[in-house]
Amino acid sequence: LRNLLVQNLLGIITAIYIFVVRITSQLYFNNESVPNKFWKNNEPFILAFWHSQLLMISFCWKSKNKINILASGHRDGRFGAIVGKYFNLNNIPTSLNNQALSLRPIFKILKNKNYIGITPDGPRGPKETVSSGIIKIARTSQVPILALGFASSSNKTLNSWDSFLIT
């Protein structure tokens, strides 16, 4: 997926697929009162979800405000940003300085009472193991982490490091 034109075309196809799955699925939500309280009071939070559940995360976001997703600069992260623009998802612009991620954009977003989404096991894994980064961000910013899980009765998992879920 190195060619930008191909990435954008595949992004449109993926977005259409996600829309079709959304309109042909019945969704059930648990504990909606938790994020609703934050949205109602205009309080920020960090949304944590496993990397394998990225494809359908837009189904669970019910705020009019965009969620800012931390995505790697790798081509997979760029592809996710292309797909996310068709939904209420925004890519957080980050930069690597001396192989360390600059966290300034994340702290600015949270300070402005906006929301961020992080896959605490991505982009390299190990699968479903929380890295220390999300904990450091929450502790430094004094913003809580809300965990989100997504499941489906009909799905396929890819043979990838994270067993990516295709619903």
Short mmCIF file of C-alpha atoms in Angstrom, two decimals:
data_model
loop_
_atom_site.label_atom_id
_atom_site.label_comp_id
_atom_site.label_asym_id
_atom_site.label_seq_id
_atom_site.Cartn_x
_atom_site.Cartn_y
_atom_site.Cartn_z
CA LEU A 1 0.00 0.00 0.00
CA ARG A 2 2.76 2.41 -0.89
CA ASN A 3 0.91 4.19 -3.69
CA LEU A 4 -1.28 7.02 -2.36
CA LEU A 5 -3.84 6.65 -5.16
CA VAL A 6 -4.23 2.93 -4.41
CA GLN A 7 -4.49 3.67 -0.68
CA ASN A 8 -7.28 6.21 -1.28
CA LEU A 9 -9.18 3.85 -3.58
CA LEU A 10 -8.91 1.00 -1.07
CA GLY A 11 -9.91 3.48 1.66
CA ILE A 12 -13.16 4.27 -0.17
CA ILE A 13 -13.88 0.56 -0.68
CA THR A 14 -13.18 -0.15 2.99
CA ALA A 15 -15.41 2.73 4.10
CA ILE A 16 -18.26 1.46 1.90
CA TYR A 17 -17.82 -2.01 3.40
CA ILE A 18 -17.98 -0.57 6.94
CA PHE A 19 -21.13 1.42 6.07
CA VAL A 20 -22.79 -1.72 4.63
CA VAL A 21 -21.90 -3.73 7.74
CA ARG A 22 -23.28 -0.92 9.92
CA ILE A 23 -26.66 -0.72 8.19
CA THR A 24 -27.06 -4.51 8.06
CA SER A 25 -26.11 -5.12 11.70
CA GLN A 26 -27.96 -4.86 14.97
CA LEU A 27 -25.87 -3.18 17.64
CA TYR A 28 -26.12 -3.55 21.41
CA PHE A 29 -24.34 -1.20 23.78
CA ASN A 30 -23.49 -1.70 27.44
CA ASN A 31 -22.55 0.98 29.98
CA GLU A 32 -23.37 3.90 27.67
CA SER A 33 -23.89 6.12 30.70
CA VAL A 34 -20.13 6.28 31.29
CA PRO A 35 -19.07 8.10 28.08
CA ASN A 36 -22.39 9.97 28.01
CA LYS A 37 -21.49 11.60 31.34
CA PHE A 38 -18.20 12.86 29.91
CA TRP A 39 -19.80 14.06 26.67
CA LYS A 40 -22.60 15.85 28.54
CA ASN A 41 -20.12 17.62 30.86
CA ASN A 42 -17.65 18.38 28.06
CA GLU A 43 -14.90 16.46 29.85
CA PRO A 44 -12.15 14.73 27.90
CA PHE A 45 -11.23 11.07 28.11
CA ILE A 46 -8.88 8.62 26.48
CA LEU A 47 -10.69 5.83 24.63
CA ALA A 48 -8.73 2.58 24.75
CA PHE A 49 -9.49 -0.33 22.43
CA TRP A 50 -7.50 -3.25 21.05
CA HIS A 51 -5.79 -2.85 17.70
CA SER A 52 -7.71 -5.85 16.33
CA GLN A 53 -11.01 -3.93 16.78
CA LEU A 54 -10.03 -0.82 14.82
CA LEU A 55 -12.17 -1.58 11.78
CA MET A 56 -15.51 -1.14 13.53
CA ILE A 57 -14.60 1.43 16.19
CA SER A 58 -16.65 4.17 14.48
CA PHE A 59 -19.82 2.20 15.31
CA CYS A 60 -19.28 2.88 19.00
CA TRP A 61 -18.58 6.61 18.83
CA LYS A 62 -21.82 8.50 19.51
CA SER A 63 -20.59 12.02 20.11
CA LYS A 64 -20.91 14.82 17.57
CA ASN A 65 -17.32 15.72 18.42
CA LYS A 66 -14.61 13.93 16.52
CA ILE A 67 -12.43 11.42 18.25
CA ASN A 68 -8.75 11.89 17.54
CA ILE A 69 -7.06 8.56 16.88
CA LEU A 70 -3.36 8.15 17.48
CA ALA A 71 -2.02 6.45 14.36
CA SER A 72 1.50 5.45 13.51
CA GLY A 73 3.35 7.10 10.65
CA HIS A 74 3.70 3.68 9.06
CA ARG A 75 1.69 3.05 5.86
CA ASP A 76 -0.87 0.99 7.83
CA GLY A 77 -1.47 3.99 10.11
CA ARG A 78 -1.79 6.28 7.11
CA PHE A 79 -4.30 3.89 5.53
CA GLY A 80 -6.33 3.91 8.77
CA ALA A 81 -6.38 7.71 8.65
CA ILE A 82 -7.72 7.60 5.08
CA VAL A 83 -10.56 5.28 6.12
CA GLY A 84 -11.22 7.24 9.32
CA LYS A 85 -11.88 10.49 7.46
CA TYR A 86 -15.15 8.97 6.16
CA PHE A 87 -16.35 8.61 9.74
CA ASN A 88 -16.15 10.82 12.80
CA LEU A 89 -12.46 9.96 13.27
CA ASN A 90 -9.50 12.28 13.02
CA ASN A 91 -5.85 11.26 12.81
CA ILE A 92 -3.62 12.84 15.46
CA PRO A 93 -0.62 14.39 13.72
CA THR A 94 2.42 13.03 15.52
CA SER A 95 6.07 13.16 14.73
CA LEU A 96 9.03 11.00 15.56
CA ASN A 97 12.07 12.79 16.93
CA ASN A 98 15.04 10.54 17.58
CA GLN A 99 12.70 7.50 17.45
CA ALA A 100 10.57 8.91 20.32
CA LEU A 101 6.96 9.92 19.74
CA SER A 102 6.17 13.57 20.33
CA LEU A 103 3.25 13.73 22.75
CA ARG A 104 2.60 17.48 22.46
CA PRO A 105 -0.35 17.13 20.03
CA ILE A 106 -1.99 14.60 22.37
CA PHE A 107 -1.70 16.82 25.44
CA LYS A 108 -2.97 19.84 23.48
CA ILE A 109 -6.04 17.90 22.32
CA LEU A 110 -6.82 16.75 25.86
CA LYS A 111 -6.20 20.23 27.32
CA ASN A 112 -8.78 21.57 24.84
CA LYS A 113 -11.29 19.05 26.26
CA ASN A 114 -11.31 16.85 23.19
CA TYR A 115 -11.12 13.07 23.01
CA ILE A 116 -8.38 10.74 21.89
CA GLY A 117 -8.43 7.08 20.99
CA ILE A 118 -5.45 4.82 21.49
CA THR A 119 -4.82 1.17 20.80
CA PRO A 120 -2.66 0.34 23.82
CA ASP A 121 -1.35 -2.82 22.13
CA GLY A 122 -0.53 -1.25 18.77
CA PRO A 123 1.04 -0.78 16.38
CA ARG A 124 3.52 -3.58 17.14
CA GLY A 125 2.02 -5.63 19.93
CA PRO A 126 2.12 -7.86 21.72
CA LYS A 127 -1.56 -8.54 21.11
CA GLU A 128 -3.93 -7.37 23.86
CA THR A 129 -1.14 -6.27 26.18
CA VAL A 130 -1.30 -2.68 27.41
CA SER A 131 1.84 -0.64 26.76
CA SER A 132 2.96 1.95 29.27
CA GLY A 133 2.34 4.87 26.87
CA ILE A 134 -1.39 5.19 27.47
CA ILE A 135 -0.85 5.04 31.24
CA LYS A 136 1.77 7.81 31.07
CA ILE A 137 -0.51 9.99 28.95
CA ALA A 138 -3.45 9.54 31.34
CA ARG A 139 -1.33 10.15 34.44
CA THR A 140 0.39 13.26 33.04
CA SER A 141 -2.80 14.80 31.63
CA GLN A 142 -5.00 13.72 34.57
CA VAL A 143 -7.54 12.43 32.04
CA PRO A 144 -9.27 9.07 32.62
CA ILE A 145 -9.08 6.07 30.32
CA LEU A 146 -12.34 4.48 29.18
CA ALA A 147 -11.99 0.96 27.80
CA LEU A 148 -14.05 -0.17 24.84
CA GLY A 149 -14.60 -3.64 23.48
CA PHE A 150 -16.30 -4.72 20.29
CA ALA A 151 -17.57 -8.19 19.42
CA SER A 152 -19.67 -9.69 16.66
CA SER A 153 -21.50 -12.95 16.13
CA SER A 154 -20.29 -13.28 12.55
CA ASN A 155 -16.66 -12.45 11.84
CA LYS A 156 -13.32 -13.54 10.52
CA THR A 157 -9.94 -12.92 12.06
CA LEU A 158 -6.90 -12.28 9.93
CA ASN A 159 -3.67 -14.17 10.39
CA SER A 160 -1.87 -11.06 11.67
CA TRP A 161 -0.01 -10.16 14.88
CA ASP A 162 -3.25 -8.80 16.38
CA SER A 163 -5.77 -11.29 14.87
CA PHE A 164 -7.49 -8.34 13.19
CA LEU A 165 -11.29 -8.67 13.36
CA ILE A 166 -13.29 -8.43 10.12
CA THR A 167 -17.00 -8.22 10.87
#
